[in-house]
Tab-separated table of C-alpha atoms in Angstrom:
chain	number	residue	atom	x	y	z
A	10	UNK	CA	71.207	108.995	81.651
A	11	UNK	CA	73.995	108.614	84.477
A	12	UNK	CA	71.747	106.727	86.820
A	13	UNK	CA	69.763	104.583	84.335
A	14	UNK	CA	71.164	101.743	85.849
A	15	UNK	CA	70.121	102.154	89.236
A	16	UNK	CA	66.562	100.837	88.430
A	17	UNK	CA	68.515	97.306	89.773
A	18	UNK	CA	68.787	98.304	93.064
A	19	UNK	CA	70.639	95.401	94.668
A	20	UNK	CA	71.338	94.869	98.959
A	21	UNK	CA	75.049	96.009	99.489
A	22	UNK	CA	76.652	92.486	101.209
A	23	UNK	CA	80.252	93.414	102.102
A	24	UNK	CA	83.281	90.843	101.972
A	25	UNK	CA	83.894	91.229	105.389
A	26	UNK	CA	80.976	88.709	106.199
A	27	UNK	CA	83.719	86.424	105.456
A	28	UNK	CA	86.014	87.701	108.264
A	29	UNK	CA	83.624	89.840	111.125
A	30	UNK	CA	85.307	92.729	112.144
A	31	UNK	CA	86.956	92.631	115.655
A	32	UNK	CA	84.729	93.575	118.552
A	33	UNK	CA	81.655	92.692	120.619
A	34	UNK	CA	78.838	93.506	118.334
A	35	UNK	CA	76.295	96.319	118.917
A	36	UNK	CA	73.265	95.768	116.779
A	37	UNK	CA	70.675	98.118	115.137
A	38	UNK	CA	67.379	96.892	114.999
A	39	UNK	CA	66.653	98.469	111.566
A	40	UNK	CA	67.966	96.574	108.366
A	41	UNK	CA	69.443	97.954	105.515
A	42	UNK	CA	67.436	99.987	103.168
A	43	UNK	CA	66.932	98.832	99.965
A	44	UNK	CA	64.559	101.394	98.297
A	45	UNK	CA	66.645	103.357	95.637
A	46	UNK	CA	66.592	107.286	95.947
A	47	UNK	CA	64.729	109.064	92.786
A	48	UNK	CA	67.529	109.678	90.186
A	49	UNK	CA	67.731	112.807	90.427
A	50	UNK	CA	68.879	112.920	94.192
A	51	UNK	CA	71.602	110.094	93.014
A	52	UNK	CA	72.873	112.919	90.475
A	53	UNK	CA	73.222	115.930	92.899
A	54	UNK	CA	74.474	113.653	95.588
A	55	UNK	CA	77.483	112.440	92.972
A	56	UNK	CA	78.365	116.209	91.910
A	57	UNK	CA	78.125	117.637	95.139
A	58	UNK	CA	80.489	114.905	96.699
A	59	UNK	CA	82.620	115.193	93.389
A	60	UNK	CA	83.112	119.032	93.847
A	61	UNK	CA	84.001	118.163	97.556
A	62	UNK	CA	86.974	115.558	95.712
A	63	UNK	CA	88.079	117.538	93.502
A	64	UNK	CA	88.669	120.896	96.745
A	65	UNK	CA	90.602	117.572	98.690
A	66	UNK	CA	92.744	116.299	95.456
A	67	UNK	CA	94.026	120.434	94.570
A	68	UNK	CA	95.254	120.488	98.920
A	69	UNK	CA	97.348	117.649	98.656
A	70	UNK	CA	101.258	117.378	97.406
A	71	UNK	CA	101.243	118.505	94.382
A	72	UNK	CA	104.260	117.776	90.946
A	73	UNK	CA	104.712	113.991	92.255
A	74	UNK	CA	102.558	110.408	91.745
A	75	UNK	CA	99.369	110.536	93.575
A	76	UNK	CA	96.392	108.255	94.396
A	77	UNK	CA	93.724	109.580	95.961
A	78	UNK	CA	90.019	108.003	96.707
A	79	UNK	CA	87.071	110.424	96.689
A	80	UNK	CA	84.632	107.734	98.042
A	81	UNK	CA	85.889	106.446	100.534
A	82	UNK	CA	86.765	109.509	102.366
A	83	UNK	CA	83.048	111.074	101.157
A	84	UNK	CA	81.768	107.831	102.845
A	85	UNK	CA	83.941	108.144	106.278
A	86	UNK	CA	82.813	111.510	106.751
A	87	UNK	CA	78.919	110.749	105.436
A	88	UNK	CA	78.989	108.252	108.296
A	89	UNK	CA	80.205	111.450	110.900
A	90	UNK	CA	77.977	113.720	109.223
A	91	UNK	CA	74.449	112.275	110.876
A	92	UNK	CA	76.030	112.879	114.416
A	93	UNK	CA	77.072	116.290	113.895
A	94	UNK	CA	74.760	119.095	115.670
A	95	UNK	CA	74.772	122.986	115.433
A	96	UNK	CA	77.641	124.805	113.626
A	97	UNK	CA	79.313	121.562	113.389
A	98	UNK	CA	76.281	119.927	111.138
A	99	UNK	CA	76.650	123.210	109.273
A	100	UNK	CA	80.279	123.076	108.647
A	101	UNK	CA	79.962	119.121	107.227
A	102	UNK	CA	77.360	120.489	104.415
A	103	UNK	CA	79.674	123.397	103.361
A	104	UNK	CA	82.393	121.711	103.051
A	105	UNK	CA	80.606	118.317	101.143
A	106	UNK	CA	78.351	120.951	99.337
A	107	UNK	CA	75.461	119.174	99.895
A	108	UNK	CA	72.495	120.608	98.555
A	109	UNK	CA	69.968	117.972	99.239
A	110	UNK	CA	68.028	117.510	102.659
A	111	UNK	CA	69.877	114.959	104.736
A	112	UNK	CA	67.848	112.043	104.943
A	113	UNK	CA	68.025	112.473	100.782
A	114	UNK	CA	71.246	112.498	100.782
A	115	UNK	CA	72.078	109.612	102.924
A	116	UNK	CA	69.468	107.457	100.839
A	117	UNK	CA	71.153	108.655	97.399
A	118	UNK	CA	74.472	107.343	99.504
A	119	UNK	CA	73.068	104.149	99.833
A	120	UNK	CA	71.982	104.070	96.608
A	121	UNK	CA	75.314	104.313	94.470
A	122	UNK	CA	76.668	102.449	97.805
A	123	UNK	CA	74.470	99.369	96.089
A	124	UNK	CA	74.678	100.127	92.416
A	125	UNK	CA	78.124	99.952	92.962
A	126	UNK	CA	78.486	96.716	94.603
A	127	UNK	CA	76.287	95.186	91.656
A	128	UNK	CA	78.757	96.325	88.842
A	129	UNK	CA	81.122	93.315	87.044
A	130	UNK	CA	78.978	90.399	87.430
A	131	UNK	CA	80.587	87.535	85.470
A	132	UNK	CA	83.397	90.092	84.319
A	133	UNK	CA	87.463	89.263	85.273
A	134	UNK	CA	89.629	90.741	87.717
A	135	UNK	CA	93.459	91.640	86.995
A	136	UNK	CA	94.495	88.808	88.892
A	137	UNK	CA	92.404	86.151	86.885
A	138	UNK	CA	90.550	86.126	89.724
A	139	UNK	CA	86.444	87.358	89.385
A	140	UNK	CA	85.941	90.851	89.192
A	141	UNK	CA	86.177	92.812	92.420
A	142	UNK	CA	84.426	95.927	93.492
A	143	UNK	CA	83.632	96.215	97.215
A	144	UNK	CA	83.044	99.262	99.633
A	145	UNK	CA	82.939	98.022	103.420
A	146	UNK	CA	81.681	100.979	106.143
A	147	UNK	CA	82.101	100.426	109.937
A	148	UNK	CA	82.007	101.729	113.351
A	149	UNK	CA	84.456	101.167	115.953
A	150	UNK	CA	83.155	102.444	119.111
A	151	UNK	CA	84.800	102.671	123.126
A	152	UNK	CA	82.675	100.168	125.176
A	153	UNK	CA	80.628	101.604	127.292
A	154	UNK	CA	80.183	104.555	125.175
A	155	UNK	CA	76.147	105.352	125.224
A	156	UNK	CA	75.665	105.365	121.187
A	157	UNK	CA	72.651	107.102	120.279
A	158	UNK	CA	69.745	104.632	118.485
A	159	UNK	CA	69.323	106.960	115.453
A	160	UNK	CA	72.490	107.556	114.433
A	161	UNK	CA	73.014	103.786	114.837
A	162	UNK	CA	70.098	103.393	112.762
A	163	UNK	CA	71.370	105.970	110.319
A	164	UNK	CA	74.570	103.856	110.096
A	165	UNK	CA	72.610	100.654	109.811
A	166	UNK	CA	69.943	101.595	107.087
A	167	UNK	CA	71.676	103.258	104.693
A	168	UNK	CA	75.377	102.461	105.671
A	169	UNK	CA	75.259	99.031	106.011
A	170	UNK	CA	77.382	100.290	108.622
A	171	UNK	CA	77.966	97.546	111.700
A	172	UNK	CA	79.264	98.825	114.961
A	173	UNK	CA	81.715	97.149	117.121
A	174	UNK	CA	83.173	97.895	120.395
A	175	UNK	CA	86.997	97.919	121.284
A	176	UNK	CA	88.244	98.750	124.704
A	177	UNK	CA	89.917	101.870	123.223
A	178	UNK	CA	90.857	103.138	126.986
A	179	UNK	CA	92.520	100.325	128.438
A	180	UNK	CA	93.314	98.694	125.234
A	181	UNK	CA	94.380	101.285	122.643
A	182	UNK	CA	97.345	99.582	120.841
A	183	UNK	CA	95.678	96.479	120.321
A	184	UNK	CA	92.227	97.854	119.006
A	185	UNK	CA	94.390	99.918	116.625
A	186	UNK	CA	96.096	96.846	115.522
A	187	UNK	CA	92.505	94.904	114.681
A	188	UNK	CA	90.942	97.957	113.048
A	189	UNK	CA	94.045	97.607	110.811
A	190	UNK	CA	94.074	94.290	109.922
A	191	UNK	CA	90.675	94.407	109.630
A	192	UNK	CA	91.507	96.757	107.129
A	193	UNK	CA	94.025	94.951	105.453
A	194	UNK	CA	91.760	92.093	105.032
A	195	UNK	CA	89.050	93.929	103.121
A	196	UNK	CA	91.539	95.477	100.818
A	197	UNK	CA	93.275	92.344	100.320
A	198	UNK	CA	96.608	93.808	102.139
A	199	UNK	CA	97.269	96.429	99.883
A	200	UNK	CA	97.310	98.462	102.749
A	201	UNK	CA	98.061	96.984	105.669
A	202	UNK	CA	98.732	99.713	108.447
A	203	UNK	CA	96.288	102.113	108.049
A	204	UNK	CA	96.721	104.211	111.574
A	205	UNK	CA	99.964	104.750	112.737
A	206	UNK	CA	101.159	104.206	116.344
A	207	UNK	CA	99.322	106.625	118.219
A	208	UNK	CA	96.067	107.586	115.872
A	209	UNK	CA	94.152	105.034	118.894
A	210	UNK	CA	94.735	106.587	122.268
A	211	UNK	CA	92.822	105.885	125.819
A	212	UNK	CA	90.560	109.275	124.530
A	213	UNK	CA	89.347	107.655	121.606
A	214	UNK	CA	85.849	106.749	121.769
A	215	UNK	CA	84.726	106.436	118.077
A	216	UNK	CA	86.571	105.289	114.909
A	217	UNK	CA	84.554	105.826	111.593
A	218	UNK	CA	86.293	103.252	108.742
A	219	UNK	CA	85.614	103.269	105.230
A	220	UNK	CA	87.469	100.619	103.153
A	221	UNK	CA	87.259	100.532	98.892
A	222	UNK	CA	88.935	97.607	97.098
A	223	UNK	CA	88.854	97.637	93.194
A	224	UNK	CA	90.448	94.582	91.082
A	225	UNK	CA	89.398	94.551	87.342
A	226	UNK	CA	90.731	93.734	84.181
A	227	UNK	CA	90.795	95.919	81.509
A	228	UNK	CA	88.147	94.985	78.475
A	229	UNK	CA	91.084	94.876	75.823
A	230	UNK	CA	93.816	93.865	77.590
A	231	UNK	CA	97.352	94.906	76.511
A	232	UNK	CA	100.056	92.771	74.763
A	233	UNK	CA	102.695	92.172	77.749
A	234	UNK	CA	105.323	91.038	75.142
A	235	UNK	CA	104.811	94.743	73.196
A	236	UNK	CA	105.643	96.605	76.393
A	237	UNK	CA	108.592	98.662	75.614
A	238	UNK	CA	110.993	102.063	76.197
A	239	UNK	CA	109.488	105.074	75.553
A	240	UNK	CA	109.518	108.272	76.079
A	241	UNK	CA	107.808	110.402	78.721
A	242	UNK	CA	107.733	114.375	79.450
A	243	UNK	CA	108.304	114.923	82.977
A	244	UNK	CA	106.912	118.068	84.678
A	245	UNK	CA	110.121	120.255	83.852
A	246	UNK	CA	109.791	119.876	80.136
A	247	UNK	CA	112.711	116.744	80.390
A	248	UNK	CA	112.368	113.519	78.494
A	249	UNK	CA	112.864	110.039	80.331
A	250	UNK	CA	112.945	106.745	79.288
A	251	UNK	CA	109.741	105.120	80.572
A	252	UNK	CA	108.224	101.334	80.397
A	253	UNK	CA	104.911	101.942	77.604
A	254	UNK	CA	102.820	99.617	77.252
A	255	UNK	CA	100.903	98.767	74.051
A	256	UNK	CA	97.397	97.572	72.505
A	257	UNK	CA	96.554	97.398	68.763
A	258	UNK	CA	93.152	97.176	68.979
A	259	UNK	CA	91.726	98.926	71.625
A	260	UNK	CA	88.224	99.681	72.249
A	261	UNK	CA	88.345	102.831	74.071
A	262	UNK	CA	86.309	106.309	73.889
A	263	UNK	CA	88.481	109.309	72.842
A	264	UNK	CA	88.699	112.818	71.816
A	265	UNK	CA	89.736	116.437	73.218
A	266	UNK	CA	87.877	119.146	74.888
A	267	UNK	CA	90.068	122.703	75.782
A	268	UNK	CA	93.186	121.130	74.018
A	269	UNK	CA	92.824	118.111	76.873
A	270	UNK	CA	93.200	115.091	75.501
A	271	UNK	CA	91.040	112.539	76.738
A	272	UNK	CA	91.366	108.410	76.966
A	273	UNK	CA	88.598	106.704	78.611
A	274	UNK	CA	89.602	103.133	78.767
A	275	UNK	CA	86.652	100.459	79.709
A	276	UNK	CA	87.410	97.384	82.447
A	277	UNK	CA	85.420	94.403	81.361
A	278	UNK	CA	82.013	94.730	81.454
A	279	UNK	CA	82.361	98.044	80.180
A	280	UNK	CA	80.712	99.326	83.743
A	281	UNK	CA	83.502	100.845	85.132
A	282	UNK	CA	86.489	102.633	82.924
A	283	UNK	CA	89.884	104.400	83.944
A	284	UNK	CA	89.467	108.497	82.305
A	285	UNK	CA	92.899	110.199	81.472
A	286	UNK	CA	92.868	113.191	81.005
A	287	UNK	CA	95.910	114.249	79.136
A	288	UNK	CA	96.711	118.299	79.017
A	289	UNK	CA	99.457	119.985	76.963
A	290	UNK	CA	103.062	119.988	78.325
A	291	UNK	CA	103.225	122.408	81.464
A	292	UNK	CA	99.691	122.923	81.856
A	293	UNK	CA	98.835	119.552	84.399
A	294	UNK	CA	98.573	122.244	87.488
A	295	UNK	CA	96.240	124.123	85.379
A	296	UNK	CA	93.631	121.592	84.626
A	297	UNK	CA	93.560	120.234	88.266
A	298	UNK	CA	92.707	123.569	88.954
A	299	UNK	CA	89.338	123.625	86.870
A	300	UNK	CA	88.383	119.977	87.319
A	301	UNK	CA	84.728	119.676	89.470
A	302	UNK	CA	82.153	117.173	88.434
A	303	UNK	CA	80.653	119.646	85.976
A	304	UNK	CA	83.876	119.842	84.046
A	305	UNK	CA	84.414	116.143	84.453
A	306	UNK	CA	81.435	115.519	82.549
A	307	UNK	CA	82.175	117.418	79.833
A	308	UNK	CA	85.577	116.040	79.504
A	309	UNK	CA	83.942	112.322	79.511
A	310	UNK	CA	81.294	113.595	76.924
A	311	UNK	CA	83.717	114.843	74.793
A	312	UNK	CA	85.318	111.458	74.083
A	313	UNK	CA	84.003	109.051	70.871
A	314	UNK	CA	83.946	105.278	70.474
A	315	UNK	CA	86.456	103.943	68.496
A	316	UNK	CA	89.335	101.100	68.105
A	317	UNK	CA	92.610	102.591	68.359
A	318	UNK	CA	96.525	101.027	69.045
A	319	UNK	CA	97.599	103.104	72.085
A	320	UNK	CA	100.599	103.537	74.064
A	321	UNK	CA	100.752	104.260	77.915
A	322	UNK	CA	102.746	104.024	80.812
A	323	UNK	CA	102.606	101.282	83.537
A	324	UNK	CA	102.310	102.463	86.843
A	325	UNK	CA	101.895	102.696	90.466
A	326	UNK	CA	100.955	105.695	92.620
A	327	UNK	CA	100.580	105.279	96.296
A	328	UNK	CA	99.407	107.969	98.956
A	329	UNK	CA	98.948	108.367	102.656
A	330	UNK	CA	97.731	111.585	103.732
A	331	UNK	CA	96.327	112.884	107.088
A	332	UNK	CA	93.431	115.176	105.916
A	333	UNK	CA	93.232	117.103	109.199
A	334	UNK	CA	94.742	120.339	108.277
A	335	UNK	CA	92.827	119.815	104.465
A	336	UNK	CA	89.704	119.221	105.736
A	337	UNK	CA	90.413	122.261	108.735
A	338	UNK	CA	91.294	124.868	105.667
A	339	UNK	CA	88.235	123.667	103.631
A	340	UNK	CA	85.612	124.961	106.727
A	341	UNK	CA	85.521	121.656	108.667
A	342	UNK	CA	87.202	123.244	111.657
A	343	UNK	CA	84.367	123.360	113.684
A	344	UNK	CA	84.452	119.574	114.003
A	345	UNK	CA	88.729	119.400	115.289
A	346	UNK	CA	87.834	121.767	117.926
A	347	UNK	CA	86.479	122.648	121.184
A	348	UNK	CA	83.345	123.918	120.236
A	349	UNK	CA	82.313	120.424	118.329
A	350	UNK	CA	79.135	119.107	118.764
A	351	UNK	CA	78.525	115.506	118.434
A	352	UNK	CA	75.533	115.674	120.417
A	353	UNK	CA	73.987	113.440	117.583
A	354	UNK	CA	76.067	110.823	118.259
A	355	UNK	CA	76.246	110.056	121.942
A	356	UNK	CA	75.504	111.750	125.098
A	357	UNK	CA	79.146	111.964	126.193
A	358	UNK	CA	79.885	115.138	125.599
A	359	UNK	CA	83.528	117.074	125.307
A	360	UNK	CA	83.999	115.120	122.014
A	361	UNK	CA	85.675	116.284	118.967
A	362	UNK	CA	87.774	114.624	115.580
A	363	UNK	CA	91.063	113.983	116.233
A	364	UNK	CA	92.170	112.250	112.867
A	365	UNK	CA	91.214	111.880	109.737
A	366	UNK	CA	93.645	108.906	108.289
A	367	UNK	CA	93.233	108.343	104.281
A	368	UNK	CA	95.763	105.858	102.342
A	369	UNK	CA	95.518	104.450	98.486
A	370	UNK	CA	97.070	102.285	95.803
A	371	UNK	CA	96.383	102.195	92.709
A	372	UNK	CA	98.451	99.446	89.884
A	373	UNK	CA	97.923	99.610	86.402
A	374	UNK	CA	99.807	97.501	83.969
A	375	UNK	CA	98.916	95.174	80.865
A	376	UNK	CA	96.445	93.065	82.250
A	377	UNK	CA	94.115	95.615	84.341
A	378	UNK	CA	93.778	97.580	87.529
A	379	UNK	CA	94.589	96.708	91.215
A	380	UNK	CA	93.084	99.758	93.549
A	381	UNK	CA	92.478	100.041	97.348
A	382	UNK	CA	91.971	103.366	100.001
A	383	UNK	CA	90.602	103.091	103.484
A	384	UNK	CA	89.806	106.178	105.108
A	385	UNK	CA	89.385	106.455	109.226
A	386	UNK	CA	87.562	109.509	110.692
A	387	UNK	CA	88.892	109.198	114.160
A	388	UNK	CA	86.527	110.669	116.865
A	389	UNK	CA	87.578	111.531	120.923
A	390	UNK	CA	88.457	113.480	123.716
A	391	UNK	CA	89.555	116.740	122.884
A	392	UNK	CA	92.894	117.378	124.553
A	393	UNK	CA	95.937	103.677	64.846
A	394	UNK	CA	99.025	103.219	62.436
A	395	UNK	CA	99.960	105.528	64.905
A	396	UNK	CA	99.619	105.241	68.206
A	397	UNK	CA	97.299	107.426	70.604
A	398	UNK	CA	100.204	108.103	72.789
A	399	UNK	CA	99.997	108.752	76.695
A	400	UNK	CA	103.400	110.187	76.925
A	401	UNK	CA	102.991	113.408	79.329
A	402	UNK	CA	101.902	113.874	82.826
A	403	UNK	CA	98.142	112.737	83.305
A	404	UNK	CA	95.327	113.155	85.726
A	405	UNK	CA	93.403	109.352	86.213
A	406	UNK	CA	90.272	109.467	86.873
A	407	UNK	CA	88.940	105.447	87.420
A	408	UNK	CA	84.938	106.375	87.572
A	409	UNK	CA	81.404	104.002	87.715
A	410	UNK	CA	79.562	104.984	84.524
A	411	UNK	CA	76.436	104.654	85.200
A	412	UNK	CA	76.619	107.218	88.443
A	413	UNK	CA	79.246	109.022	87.348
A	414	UNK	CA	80.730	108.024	91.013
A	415	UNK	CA	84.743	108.857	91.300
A	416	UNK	CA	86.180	105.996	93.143
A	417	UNK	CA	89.993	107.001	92.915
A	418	UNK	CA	91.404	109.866	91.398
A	419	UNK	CA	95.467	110.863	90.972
A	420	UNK	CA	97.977	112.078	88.862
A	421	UNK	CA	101.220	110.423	86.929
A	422	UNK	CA	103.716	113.109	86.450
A	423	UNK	CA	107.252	110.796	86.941
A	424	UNK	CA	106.913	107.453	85.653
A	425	UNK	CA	109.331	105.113	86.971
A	426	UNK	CA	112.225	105.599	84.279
A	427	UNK	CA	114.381	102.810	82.645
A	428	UNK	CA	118.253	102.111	83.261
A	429	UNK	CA	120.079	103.458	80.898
């Protein structure tokens, strides 16, 4: 079962204890929650924020690299979601398709939230370095602002959410240059600017961060002197020249479902894998189209465990995306306008979102995988012999196995090509 592991329910204890975020602290006087949610909540909590993923990953650019994270921007807005009132409350469980009572979901939140922060224990990271899986939530408030206790408590129990306060009125350039490198830190500067000039302004009061940093090394690593030319179809049906790596015995899970071919490659530890999911030439667009969680987990199922030589690309996808006019098409509206209520919240009222900021990386090459997203939800004012070859464009799917949780998501269709 997906969520057979959760029965280890560990405290989630952030890296950033290392480096405390920037800002007087304002405490909750509840403590983290550290009851796991019954498994079943877990699983309807995971395909409900999947399907919500999968509506994002289809809006945004589509025929070039991407990297996208699904859980970090499902835990930015999760964090919004408990001080949302009225039609605005409404409008953050159709578009999350949450089918579970509230307080259910937030506790099967914190559950993978901790499950997830348990996974790799004594396993490698691509840098030599340990193993590295860590997902950091917390509030940046306007001081002053009168933050309501339960939504703080909300935040603080099954979060793990700390809030801070920046002078975001008289000082709005400089908070947005600590939330960033606070960001920056906790993804090991892999993205260092995550708001742009002007995503902080004197109507801020209320900055929501998420921050997801993955650094793992893949169980069978591949032979760095073996990488080599070779060729790739690019979306138009053209050939180019790309850098392929190469293992010989790989311990990977693979087979096909719908004439998709699918490579689910374990990091060490075998706790956390990277799925590709590789369709026939010209039908990518297709397959994104039908992917949900349902149809992920089929596609996973579908693959066997065997020891194969396989051949795949290096690469690096990077995105930066400002989900506003996404998340406004999807039925989140409500919550950009004048008639949002984030009553919940505070008792300021006239409050609405004014940004929602997501960025990721994701590096693959011989040795493992380097990932990082941060997501900001910006609240204020409203004014064998042969190879198993990877060789066509690809949708990556880097997923905990237990939960079933999608941590980053994207798509390879234009490798970068060799000199002639």
């Amino acid at each position: 079962m997906r969520t057979s592991l959760l029965c280890l329910f560990v405290v989630l204890v952030g890296c950033a204890a290392e480096v405390p975020p920037p800002g007087d602290l304002l405490k909750s006087s509840k403590d983290r929650i550290t009851q796991a949610a019954p498994a079943a909540d877990v699983d309807q909590a995971i395909d409900d924020t999947t399907r919500f993923g999968f509506d994002v990953y289809r809006k945004l650019p589509a025929d070039e690299n991407l990297a996208f994270s699904p859980w970090s921007v499902v835990a930015a807005l999760s964090m919004t979601y408990p001080g949302a009132r009225g039609t605005t409350q409404a409008a953050f469980e159709q578009v999350l398709h949450l089918s579970l009572p509230a307080d259910r979901y937030h506790r099967a939140m914190n559950t993978v939230d901790a499950a997830l922060e348990s996974r790799g224990q004594g396993a490698a990271g691509r840098d030599g370095k340990p193993f590295r899986l860590r997902s950091n939530n917390q509030l940046f408030t306007h001081k002053g602002l009168p933050v309501l206790p339960d939504f703080l408590d909300v935040l603080a129990q099954e979060y793990g959410a700390g809030v801070r306060q920046l002078d975001f009125q008289a000082q709005p350039e400089p908070s947005r240059k600590k939330i960033n490198d606070w960001v920056s830190t906790n993804t090991e500067g892999l993205i260092p600017e995550l708001l742009a000039q002007g995503t902080i302004s004197s109507d801020t009061r209320l900055a929501l961060v998420n921050t997801l940093y993955f650094n793992a090394a893949w169980k069978n690593p591949f032979v760095k002197e073996k990488t080599g030319p070779g060729n790739f179809t690019l979306p138009d049906g053209s050939t180019a020249r790309v850098e392929m790596m190469a293992g010989e015995d790989v311990e990977l899970s693979y087979g096909t479902l719908d004439e998709v071919e699918v490579f689910d490659l374990p990091y060490q530890g075998d706790e956390v894998s990277m799925v590709l999911l590789v369709p026939p030439a010209g039908k990518l667009t297709a397959l994104e189209q039908q992917l949900d969680g349902v149809k992920l987990r089929a596609l996973v199922a579908a693959a066997m465990p065997r020891t194969a030589a396989v051949r795949m690309p290096k690469f690096e996808a990077r995105t930066q995306a400002q989900l506003d006019e996404i998340l406004k098409a999807l039925g989140l509206g409500v919550a950009f306008s004048g008639e949002a209520n984030f009553s919940g919240m505070t008792s300021e009222g006239g409050l609405a979102i004014t940004a929602v900021v997501h960025e990721a990386v994701v590096k693959t090459d011989e040795a493992g995988t380097e990932a990082a997203a941060a997501t900001a939800v910006i609240v204020g004012r409203v004014s064998l012999p042969q190879y198993l070859e990877v060789n066509r464009p690809f949708v990556f799917v880097i997923r905990d196995r237990a939960t079933g949780a999608v941590l980053f998501m994207g798509r390879l269709s234009r490798p970068v090509t060799l000199a002639n």
